[in-house]
Structure formats: C-alpha cells, structure tokens
PDB file of C-alpha atoms in Angstrom:
ATOM      1  CA  MET W   1     -16.204  13.362  -8.622  1.00 47.00           C
ATOM      2  CA  SER W   2     -18.622  12.080 -11.223  1.00 47.00           C
ATOM      3  CA  HIS W   3     -18.921   8.680 -11.581  1.00 55.00           C
ATOM      4  CA  ASP W   4     -17.854   9.512 -15.388  1.00 65.00           C
ATOM      5  CA  GLU W   5     -14.330  10.784 -13.891  1.00 79.00           C
ATOM      6  CA  HIS W   6     -13.699   7.216 -12.406  1.00 86.00           C
ATOM      7  CA  ASP W   7     -14.520   5.557 -16.297  1.00 88.00           C
ATOM      8  CA  SER W   8     -10.650   4.892 -16.999  1.00 90.00           C
ATOM      9  CA  LEU W   9     -10.352   3.241 -12.864  1.00 93.00           C
ATOM     10  CA  ILE W  10     -13.545   1.494 -13.642  1.00 92.00           C
ATOM     11  CA  VAL W  11     -11.679  -0.048 -16.766  1.00 92.00           C
ATOM     12  CA  ALA W  12      -8.427  -0.567 -15.434  1.00 93.00           C
ATOM     13  CA  LEU W  13     -10.632  -2.616 -12.514  1.00 94.00           C
ATOM     14  CA  GLY W  14     -12.643  -5.198 -14.974  1.00 94.00           C
ATOM     15  CA  VAL W  15     -15.052  -4.572 -12.951  1.00 94.00           C
ATOM     16  CA  PRO W  16     -18.423  -2.250 -12.389  1.00 89.00           C
ATOM     17  CA  ILE W  17     -18.495  -0.928  -8.839  1.00 93.00           C
ATOM     18  CA  SER W  18     -22.030   0.991  -7.461  1.00 94.00           C
ATOM     19  CA  PRO W  19     -21.417   4.604  -8.101  1.00 93.00           C
ATOM     20  CA  GLU W  20     -22.355   4.672  -4.208  1.00 95.00           C
ATOM     21  CA  LEU W  21     -19.697   2.306  -3.433  1.00 96.00           C
ATOM     22  CA  LEU W  22     -17.564   3.638  -5.679  1.00 96.00           C
ATOM     23  CA  GLU W  23     -17.069   6.784  -4.307  1.00 96.00           C
ATOM     24  CA  LEU W  24     -16.610   5.672  -0.706  1.00 97.00           C
ATOM     25  CA  ALA W  25     -14.220   3.855  -1.336  1.00 97.00           C
ATOM     26  CA  LEU W  26     -12.418   6.444  -2.696  1.00 97.00           C
ATOM     27  CA  THR W  27     -12.970   8.419  -0.101  1.00 96.00           C
ATOM     28  CA  HIS W  28      -9.971   9.449   1.921  1.00 95.00           C
ATOM     29  CA  ARG W  29     -10.397  10.346   5.943  1.00 93.00           C
ATOM     30  CA  SER W  30      -8.706  13.466   5.611  1.00 92.00           C
ATOM     31  CA  PHE W  31     -11.769  14.544   2.437  1.00 94.00           C
ATOM     32  CA  ALA W  32     -14.829  13.379   5.460  1.00 93.00           C
ATOM     33  CA  TYR W  33     -13.156  15.418   8.165  1.00 91.00           C
ATOM     34  CA  GLU W  34     -13.085  18.462   5.948  1.00 91.00           C
ATOM     35  CA  HIS W  35     -15.940  18.001   4.823  1.00 90.00           C
ATOM     36  CA  GLY W  36     -18.387  17.754   7.408  1.00 89.00           C
ATOM     37  CA  GLY W  37     -17.161  13.582   9.044  1.00 87.00           C
ATOM     38  CA  VAL W  38     -18.946  12.413   5.606  1.00 92.00           C
ATOM     39  CA  PRO W  39     -18.157   8.571   5.417  1.00 95.00           C
ATOM     40  CA  HIS W  40     -14.706   7.463   4.713  1.00 95.00           C
ATOM     41  CA  ASN W  41     -13.166   4.592   3.137  1.00 97.00           C
ATOM     42  CA  GLU W  42     -11.413   3.006   6.337  1.00 95.00           C
ATOM     43  CA  ARG W  43     -14.348   0.354   7.343  1.00 97.00           C
ATOM     44  CA  LEU W  44     -14.391  -1.066   3.481  1.00 97.00           C
ATOM     45  CA  GLU W  45     -10.691  -0.902   3.244  1.00 96.00           C
ATOM     46  CA  PHE W  46     -10.309  -3.025   6.986  1.00 96.00           C
ATOM     47  CA  LEU W  47     -13.078  -6.060   4.424  1.00 97.00           C
ATOM     48  CA  GLY W  48     -11.110  -5.852   1.665  1.00 97.00           C
ATOM     49  CA  ASP W  49      -7.566  -6.467   3.784  1.00 96.00           C
ATOM     50  CA  SER W  50      -9.398  -9.958   4.447  1.00 96.00           C
ATOM     51  CA  VAL W  51     -10.804 -10.452   0.568  1.00 97.00           C
ATOM     52  CA  LEU W  52      -7.377  -9.859  -0.050  1.00 96.00           C
ATOM     53  CA  GLY W  53      -5.714 -11.835   2.348  1.00 95.00           C
ATOM     54  CA  LEU W  54      -7.815 -15.032   1.240  1.00 96.00           C
ATOM     55  CA  ALA W  55      -7.198 -14.586  -2.367  1.00 96.00           C
ATOM     56  CA  VAL W  56      -3.225 -14.533  -1.902  1.00 94.00           C
ATOM     57  CA  THR W  57      -3.092 -17.660   1.213  1.00 95.00           C
ATOM     58  CA  GLU W  58      -5.402 -19.129  -0.802  1.00 96.00           C
ATOM     59  CA  LYS W  59      -2.842 -18.932  -4.245  1.00 94.00           C
ATOM     60  CA  LEU W  60      -0.083 -18.975  -2.638  1.00 93.00           C
ATOM     61  CA  TYR W  61      -0.602 -22.613  -0.648  1.00 95.00           C
ATOM     62  CA  ARG W  62      -2.260 -24.077  -4.165  1.00 95.00           C
ATOM     63  CA  ASP W  63       0.523 -23.276  -6.253  1.00 93.00           C
ATOM     64  CA  ASN W  64       3.545 -24.280  -3.168  1.00 91.00           C
ATOM     65  CA  PRO W  65       2.515 -27.513  -2.634  1.00 94.00           C
ATOM     66  CA  ASP W  66       6.217 -27.962  -1.360  1.00 93.00           C
ATOM     67  CA  LEU W  67       6.542 -24.390   0.168  1.00 89.00           C
ATOM     68  CA  PRO W  68       6.736 -24.860   4.216  1.00 91.00           C
ATOM     69  CA  GLU W  69       4.555 -22.686   6.410  1.00 90.00           C
ATOM     70  CA  GLY W  70       6.922 -20.044   7.060  1.00 84.00           C
ATOM     71  CA  SER W  71       7.798 -19.673   3.281  1.00 82.00           C
ATOM     72  CA  LEU W  72       4.073 -18.939   2.358  1.00 86.00           C
ATOM     73  CA  ALA W  73       3.837 -16.808   4.887  1.00 84.00           C
ATOM     74  CA  LYS W  74       6.681 -14.111   3.571  1.00 79.00           C
ATOM     75  CA  MET W  75       5.395 -14.242   0.108  1.00 82.00           C
ATOM     76  CA  ARG W  76       2.314 -13.956   1.917  1.00 86.00           C
ATOM     77  CA  ALA W  77       3.232 -10.518   3.375  1.00 80.00           C
ATOM     78  CA  SER W  78       5.076  -9.299   0.218  1.00 79.00           C
ATOM     79  CA  VAL W  79       2.792  -9.436  -1.745  1.00 84.00           C
ATOM     80  CA  VAL W  80      -0.262  -8.611   0.693  1.00 87.00           C
ATOM     81  CA  SER W  81       2.298  -5.852   2.322  1.00 81.00           C
ATOM     82  CA  THR W  82       1.642  -1.497   1.392  1.00 80.00           C
ATOM     83  CA  VAL W  83       4.707  -0.925  -0.749  1.00 77.00           C
ATOM     84  CA  ALA W  84       2.982  -3.840  -2.784  1.00 83.00           C
ATOM     85  CA  LEU W  85      -0.012  -2.882  -3.081  1.00 89.00           C
ATOM     86  CA  ALA W  86       0.564   0.829  -3.635  1.00 86.00           C
ATOM     87  CA  VAL W  87       3.009  -0.963  -6.713  1.00 85.00           C
ATOM     88  CA  VAL W  88      -0.662  -1.902  -7.706  1.00 91.00           C
ATOM     89  CA  ALA W  89      -2.397   1.484  -7.879  1.00 93.00           C
ATOM     90  CA  ARG W  90      -0.075   3.746  -9.220  1.00 90.00           C
ATOM     91  CA  ARG W  91      -0.687   0.776 -12.432  1.00 91.00           C
ATOM     92  CA  ILE W  92      -4.333   1.636 -12.246  1.00 94.00           C
ATOM     93  CA  GLY W  93      -3.313   4.761 -11.833  1.00 93.00           C
ATOM     94  CA  LEU W  94      -5.800   5.580  -8.464  1.00 95.00           C
ATOM     95  CA  GLY W  95      -4.256   8.311  -7.061  1.00 93.00           C
ATOM     96  CA  GLU W  96      -5.845  10.821  -9.519  1.00 93.00           C
ATOM     97  CA  HIS W  97      -9.313   9.278  -8.494  1.00 95.00           C
ATOM     98  CA  ILE W  98      -8.716   8.695  -4.366  1.00 96.00           C
ATOM     99  CA  ARG W  99     -10.666  12.137  -3.011  1.00 95.00           C
ATOM    100  CA  LEU W 100      -8.451  14.476  -0.161  1.00 94.00           C
ATOM    101  CA  GLY W 101      -8.079  16.559   1.767  1.00 92.00           C
ATOM    102  CA  ARG W 102      -6.086  19.906   0.983  1.00 91.00           C
ATOM    103  CA  GLY W 103      -4.055  19.460   3.963  1.00 86.00           C
ATOM    104  CA  GLU W 104      -3.187  16.027   1.695  1.00 87.00           C
ATOM    105  CA  GLU W 105      -3.492  17.212  -1.077  1.00 88.00           C
ATOM    106  CA  LEU W 106      -0.579  19.889  -0.777  1.00 86.00           C
ATOM    107  CA  THR W 107       1.505  17.213   0.512  1.00 82.00           C
ATOM    108  CA  GLY W 108       1.421  14.569  -1.702  1.00 84.00           C
ATOM    109  CA  GLY W 109      -0.974  12.410  -0.719  1.00 84.00           C
ATOM    110  CA  ARG W 110      -1.761  11.123  -3.812  1.00 90.00           C
ATOM    111  CA  ASP W 111       1.586   9.245  -3.755  1.00 85.00           C
ATOM    112  CA  LYS W 112       1.655   8.350  -0.173  1.00 84.00           C
ATOM    113  CA  SER W 113       2.164   4.782  -0.293  1.00 82.00           C
ATOM    114  CA  SER W 114       0.063   4.059   2.660  1.00 84.00           C
ATOM    115  CA  ILE W 115      -2.923   6.108   1.126  1.00 90.00           C
ATOM    116  CA  LEU W 116      -2.623   4.399  -2.045  1.00 92.00           C
ATOM    117  CA  ALA W 117      -2.677   0.863  -0.366  1.00 91.00           C
ATOM    118  CA  ASP W 118      -5.609   2.203   2.094  1.00 94.00           C
ATOM    119  CA  THR W 119      -7.964   2.572  -1.026  1.00 97.00           C
ATOM    120  CA  THR W 120      -6.824  -0.183  -3.558  1.00 97.00           C
ATOM    121  CA  GLU W 121      -8.029  -2.350  -0.277  1.00 97.00           C
ATOM    122  CA  ALA W 122     -11.052  -0.344  -0.087  1.00 98.00           C
ATOM    123  CA  LEU W 123     -11.793  -1.252  -3.549  1.00 98.00           C
ATOM    124  CA  PHE W 124     -11.563  -4.235  -2.692  1.00 98.00           C
ATOM    125  CA  GLY W 125     -13.946  -4.349   0.022  1.00 98.00           C
ATOM    126  CA  ALA W 126     -16.392  -2.590  -2.071  1.00 97.00           C
ATOM    127  CA  VAL W 127     -16.378  -4.883  -5.144  1.00 97.00           C
ATOM    128  CA  PHE W 128     -17.038  -7.631  -2.438  1.00 98.00           C
ATOM    129  CA  LEU W 129     -20.140  -6.275  -1.378  1.00 97.00           C
ATOM    130  CA  ASP W 130     -21.454  -5.308  -4.916  1.00 96.00           C
ATOM    131  CA  SER W 131     -20.079  -8.279  -6.694  1.00 96.00           C
ATOM    132  CA  GLY W 132     -19.438 -10.945  -3.846  1.00 96.00           C
ATOM    133  CA  PRO W 133     -16.262 -12.713  -2.945  1.00 96.00           C
ATOM    134  CA  GLU W 134     -15.668 -14.499  -6.563  1.00 96.00           C
ATOM    135  CA  VAL W 135     -15.572 -11.517  -8.354  1.00 97.00           C
ATOM    136  CA  ALA W 136     -13.875  -9.159  -5.806  1.00 97.00           C
ATOM    137  CA  LYS W 137     -11.097 -13.062  -5.503  1.00 97.00           C
ATOM    138  CA  ASP W 138     -11.104 -12.839  -9.437  1.00 96.00           C
ATOM    139  CA  LEU W 139     -10.401  -9.247  -9.014  1.00 97.00           C
ATOM    140  CA  VAL W 140      -7.020  -9.470  -6.146  1.00 97.00           C
ATOM    141  CA  LEU W 141      -5.588 -12.177  -8.446  1.00 95.00           C
ATOM    142  CA  ARG W 142      -5.601 -10.500 -11.319  1.00 95.00           C
ATOM    143  CA  LEU W 143      -4.554  -7.219  -9.538  1.00 95.00           C
ATOM    144  CA  VAL W 144      -1.890  -8.823  -7.452  1.00 92.00           C
ATOM    145  CA  SER W 145      -0.247 -12.191  -8.915  1.00 88.00           C
ATOM    146  CA  PRO W 146       1.680  -9.918 -11.723  1.00 86.00           C
ATOM    147  CA  LEU W 147       3.453  -9.192  -7.972  1.00 83.00           C
ATOM    148  CA  ILE W 148       3.700 -12.866  -7.411  1.00 81.00           C
ATOM    149  CA  GLY W 149       6.147 -13.322 -10.339  1.00 73.00           C
ATOM    150  CA  GLU W 150       8.539 -10.279  -9.357  1.00 68.00           C
ATOM    151  CA  ILE W 151       8.952 -10.927  -5.662  1.00 61.00           C
ATOM    152  CA  ASP W 152      12.747 -10.982  -5.850  1.00 55.00           C
ATOM    153  CA  ARG W 153      12.918  -6.986  -8.286  1.00 53.00           C
ATOM    154  CA  PHE W 154      10.312  -5.719  -5.239  1.00 57.00           C
ATOM    155  CA  GLY W 155      12.644  -7.897  -2.240  1.00 57.00           C
ATOM    156  CA  ALA W 156      13.641  -4.494  -0.723  1.00 59.00           C
ATOM    157  CA  THR W 157      10.788  -2.582  -0.945  1.00 62.00           C
ATOM    158  CA  MET W 158       8.588  -5.287   0.258  1.00 63.00           C
ATOM    159  CA  ASP W 159      10.670  -5.375   2.991  1.00 74.00           C
ATOM    160  CA  PRO W 160      13.046  -2.354   3.836  1.00 83.00           C
ATOM    161  CA  LYS W 161      14.027  -2.860   7.040  1.00 87.00           C
ATOM    162  CA  THR W 162      15.062  -6.076   6.863  1.00 84.00           C
ATOM    163  CA  SER W 163      16.309  -5.048   3.789  1.00 82.00           C
ATOM    164  CA  LEU W 164      18.238  -1.831   5.085  1.00 88.00           C
ATOM    165  CA  GLN W 165      19.965  -4.427   7.770  1.00 88.00           C
ATOM    166  CA  GLU W 166      20.947  -6.763   5.392  1.00 84.00           C
ATOM    167  CA  ALA W 167      22.968  -3.922   3.136  1.00 85.00           C
ATOM    168  CA  ALA W 168      24.356  -3.263   6.695  1.00 89.00           C
ATOM    169  CA  ALA W 169      25.800  -5.861   7.624  1.00 89.00           C
ATOM    170  CA  ALA W 170      27.621  -6.982   4.706  1.00 86.00           C
ATOM    171  CA  LEU W 171      29.635  -3.768   4.560  1.00 88.00           C
ATOM    172  CA  GLY W 172      30.509  -3.633   7.689  1.00 89.00           C
ATOM    173  CA  GLY W 173      28.833  -1.624   9.154  1.00 90.00           C
ATOM    174  CA  PRO W 174      26.346  -1.333  12.498  1.00 94.00           C
ATOM    175  CA  ALA W 175      22.781  -1.633  12.276  1.00 93.00           C
ATOM    176  CA  PRO W 176      20.289   0.997  11.511  1.00 96.00           C
ATOM    177  CA  THR W 177      18.822   3.134  14.026  1.00 96.00           C
ATOM    178  CA  TYR W 178      15.933   5.160  13.765  1.00 96.00           C
ATOM    179  CA  THR W 179      14.683   8.516  15.292  1.00 96.00           C
ATOM    180  CA  VAL W 180      10.999   9.334  14.488  1.00 96.00           C
ATOM    181  CA  SER W 181       8.994  12.586  14.898  1.00 94.00           C
ATOM    182  CA  ALA W 182       5.634  13.382  14.596  1.00 92.00           C
ATOM    183  CA  SER W 183       3.845  16.676  13.485  1.00 87.00           C
ATOM    184  CA  GLY W 184      -0.183  17.525  12.660  1.00 82.00           C
ATOM    185  CA  PRO W 185      -3.311  16.866  14.227  1.00 80.00           C
ATOM    186  CA  ASP W 186      -4.310  13.554  16.084  1.00 78.00           C
ATOM    187  CA  HIS W 187      -7.128  12.930  13.357  1.00 75.00           C
ATOM    188  CA  SER W 188      -3.922  13.546  10.243  1.00 74.00           C
ATOM    189  CA  ARG W 189      -0.748  13.109  11.991  1.00 83.00           C
ATOM    190  CA  THR W 190       2.527  13.452   9.719  1.00 86.00           C
ATOM    191  CA  PHE W 191       5.656  10.710  11.263  1.00 90.00           C
ATOM    192  CA  VAL W 192       9.015  11.338  10.088  1.00 92.00           C
ATOM    193  CA  ALA W 193      11.761   8.762  10.514  1.00 94.00           C
ATOM    194  CA  ARG W 194      15.450   9.614  10.317  1.00 96.00           C
ATOM    195  CA  VAL W 195      17.362   6.341  10.275  1.00 96.00           C
ATOM    196  CA  SER W 196      21.407   5.939  10.357  1.00 96.00           C
ATOM    197  CA  VAL W 197      23.486   3.609   9.957  1.00 94.00           C
ATOM    198  CA  GLY W 198      27.380   4.942  11.614  1.00 92.00           C
ATOM    199  CA  THR W 199      28.998   6.285   8.877  1.00 91.00           C
ATOM    200  CA  LEU W 200      27.993   4.710   6.302  1.00 91.00           C
ATOM    201  CA  VAL W 201      24.496   6.232   5.095  1.00 91.00           C
ATOM    202  CA  THR W 202      21.600   8.339   6.728  1.00 93.00           C
ATOM    203  CA  ALA W 203      17.988   8.989   5.396  1.00 91.00           C
ATOM    204  CA  GLU W 204      14.611   9.596   5.910  1.00 90.00           C
ATOM    205  CA  GLY W 205      11.420   9.481   5.510  1.00 86.00           C
ATOM    206  CA  THR W 206       7.650  10.415   6.201  1.00 85.00           C
ATOM    207  CA  GLY W 207       4.155   8.426   6.597  1.00 81.00           C
ATOM    208  CA  THR W 208       1.083   8.205   7.857  1.00 79.00           C
ATOM    209  CA  SER W 209       2.224   6.286  11.032  1.00 84.00           C
ATOM    210  CA  LYS W 210       5.521   5.410  12.197  1.00 88.00           C
ATOM    211  CA  LYS W 211       5.882   1.945  10.594  1.00 86.00           C
ATOM    212  CA  HIS W 212       5.158   3.285   7.436  1.00 83.00           C
ATOM    213  CA  ALA W 213       7.801   5.942   7.804  1.00 87.00           C
ATOM    214  CA  GLU W 214       9.915   4.039   9.347  1.00 92.00           C
ATOM    215  CA  MET W 215       9.748   1.632   5.948  1.00 87.00           C
ATOM    216  CA  ALA W 216      10.133   5.013   3.760  1.00 84.00           C
ATOM    217  CA  ALA W 217      13.229   6.112   5.291  1.00 90.00           C
ATOM    218  CA  ALA W 218      15.086   2.223   5.168  1.00 90.00           C
ATOM    219  CA  LEU W 219      13.516   2.009   1.329  1.00 83.00           C
ATOM    220  CA  SER W 220      15.907   5.705   0.513  1.00 83.00           C
ATOM    221  CA  ALA W 221      18.569   3.911   2.509  1.00 88.00           C
ATOM    222  CA  TRP W 222      18.333   1.173   1.292  1.00 85.00           C
ATOM    223  CA  THR W 223      18.528   2.339  -2.579  1.00 77.00           C
ATOM    224  CA  GLU W 224      21.231   4.518  -1.879  1.00 82.00           C
ATOM    225  CA  LEU W 225      23.132   2.009  -0.502  1.00 82.00           C
ATOM    226  CA  ASP W 226      22.174  -0.333  -3.342  1.00 74.00           C
ATOM    227  CA  ALA W 227      23.181   2.700  -5.803  1.00 69.00           C
ATOM    228  CA  ARG W 228      26.621   2.692  -4.405  1.00 69.00           C
ATOM    229  CA  SER W 229      27.654  -1.379  -5.077  1.00 65.00           C
ATOM    230  CA  SER W 230      26.226  -1.407  -8.333  1.00 55.00           C
ATOM    231  CA  ARG W 231      28.625   1.564  -9.369  1.00 54.00           C
TER     232      ARG W 231
END
C-alpha cells in the first residue's frame, strides 16, 4: 500500500506520521515472515504500550483525586485492555490498513481484537517517535478517553473472564472451566479455548495467545448468558 492509501487513517488519527514509520507500524509479523523477514511492528508496539499506559494513568490520576490506587488500577486495566483498544481501532477503520500475511488474511485477521489492539499501540509508538511525547499523549487521550466514560458499558468486554464468573455465580452455576488447544507454526500459532459453565453454557473463542482465546470464549459465553437473562 502507498502512503496515499492510508490517507483516511491519517485523517482519523489527526496527526502526521512519516511514511516509513507508518508502514512499520502497520506491518504485522505474519506479513514480515512471508516477505523475507522485513521489519514488523512489535518494537513500536512495545514503545506504544508505555506511551498509552502513562497517558491514561496521568489522566485517571488527575481526574479522580478521591479514588484509591486499587480503583484507579482497575479503571486503567479496562481502558488499556485488548478489547478496549480493538474498539478504538474499529472506530478509526484501522483493520483495512494493516499489512497481514496470507494466513492471517484468510482467518479474519483484520478484525481480530489482538491484532487491532497491538497495531493501535504500534501507531502510538510511531507518533511518539515522529512527533514527540506530548503529541502522542494527546492522540492517546483523544482516542481512548471516550472509553473512560463507557467503562460500565464495556465492563464485560474489558474483563470477560471475571464477568462470566460473576454471571455464573448469580445464576447458581459452577465456576467456569477452560480447555485450550493450539495449532500452527511457532511464529503464527492459533489458540482455541473452550469454556463450560456446568450445563448453563459452553462456548469457544480463538486468539493469538492462550489468554486472548480464553477471553474470547468467556465473552461469547457471557454474551449468551446475558441475552438469556434479559429475555
């Protein structure tokens, strides 16, 4: 893709990024492995994770002077979670711009929460390098702050395993049990998690890690239980 093809993303971000850094931020490791080991976005993701964490931590600290550390930590975990960042990514149409390998392309990688979240963090890292910490912080807060006001709405999606456990208990069911299997080469493994809550519900989820697969399965199971209780 040329830089011009990312114009809609640049507009959505509202900040310029050099073509080289933008291309790097959008390059998933699956694309890199299929194209001779070209650089991919995981180092930028590592940097962007810290940019995100500091910006959100500072905002929560300043905006909530009466909240104890535990409450602030829980809010931060929700806002910087994979599911939350995937919401941000979908709002700016990020998926269509990611450079993916054929395998990920064929298995719906453009809408996988883990890939969307990681690429969002890589963009934060790229902006930090290109425009400095203040511009990067402003970008993070512009994109992520709306979620702070929606924490209750996103409660289950932020921490689906806890939400499922609470829903199961409320219905008098046992604690959820998980089984996980993995397939694929080491550099591109796919995990499938299956969760059961007694006879109440069974659901599956996939992800690029055991944790992400379990979260996806838990969210699917919670969604089903919530729909049932709402009828």
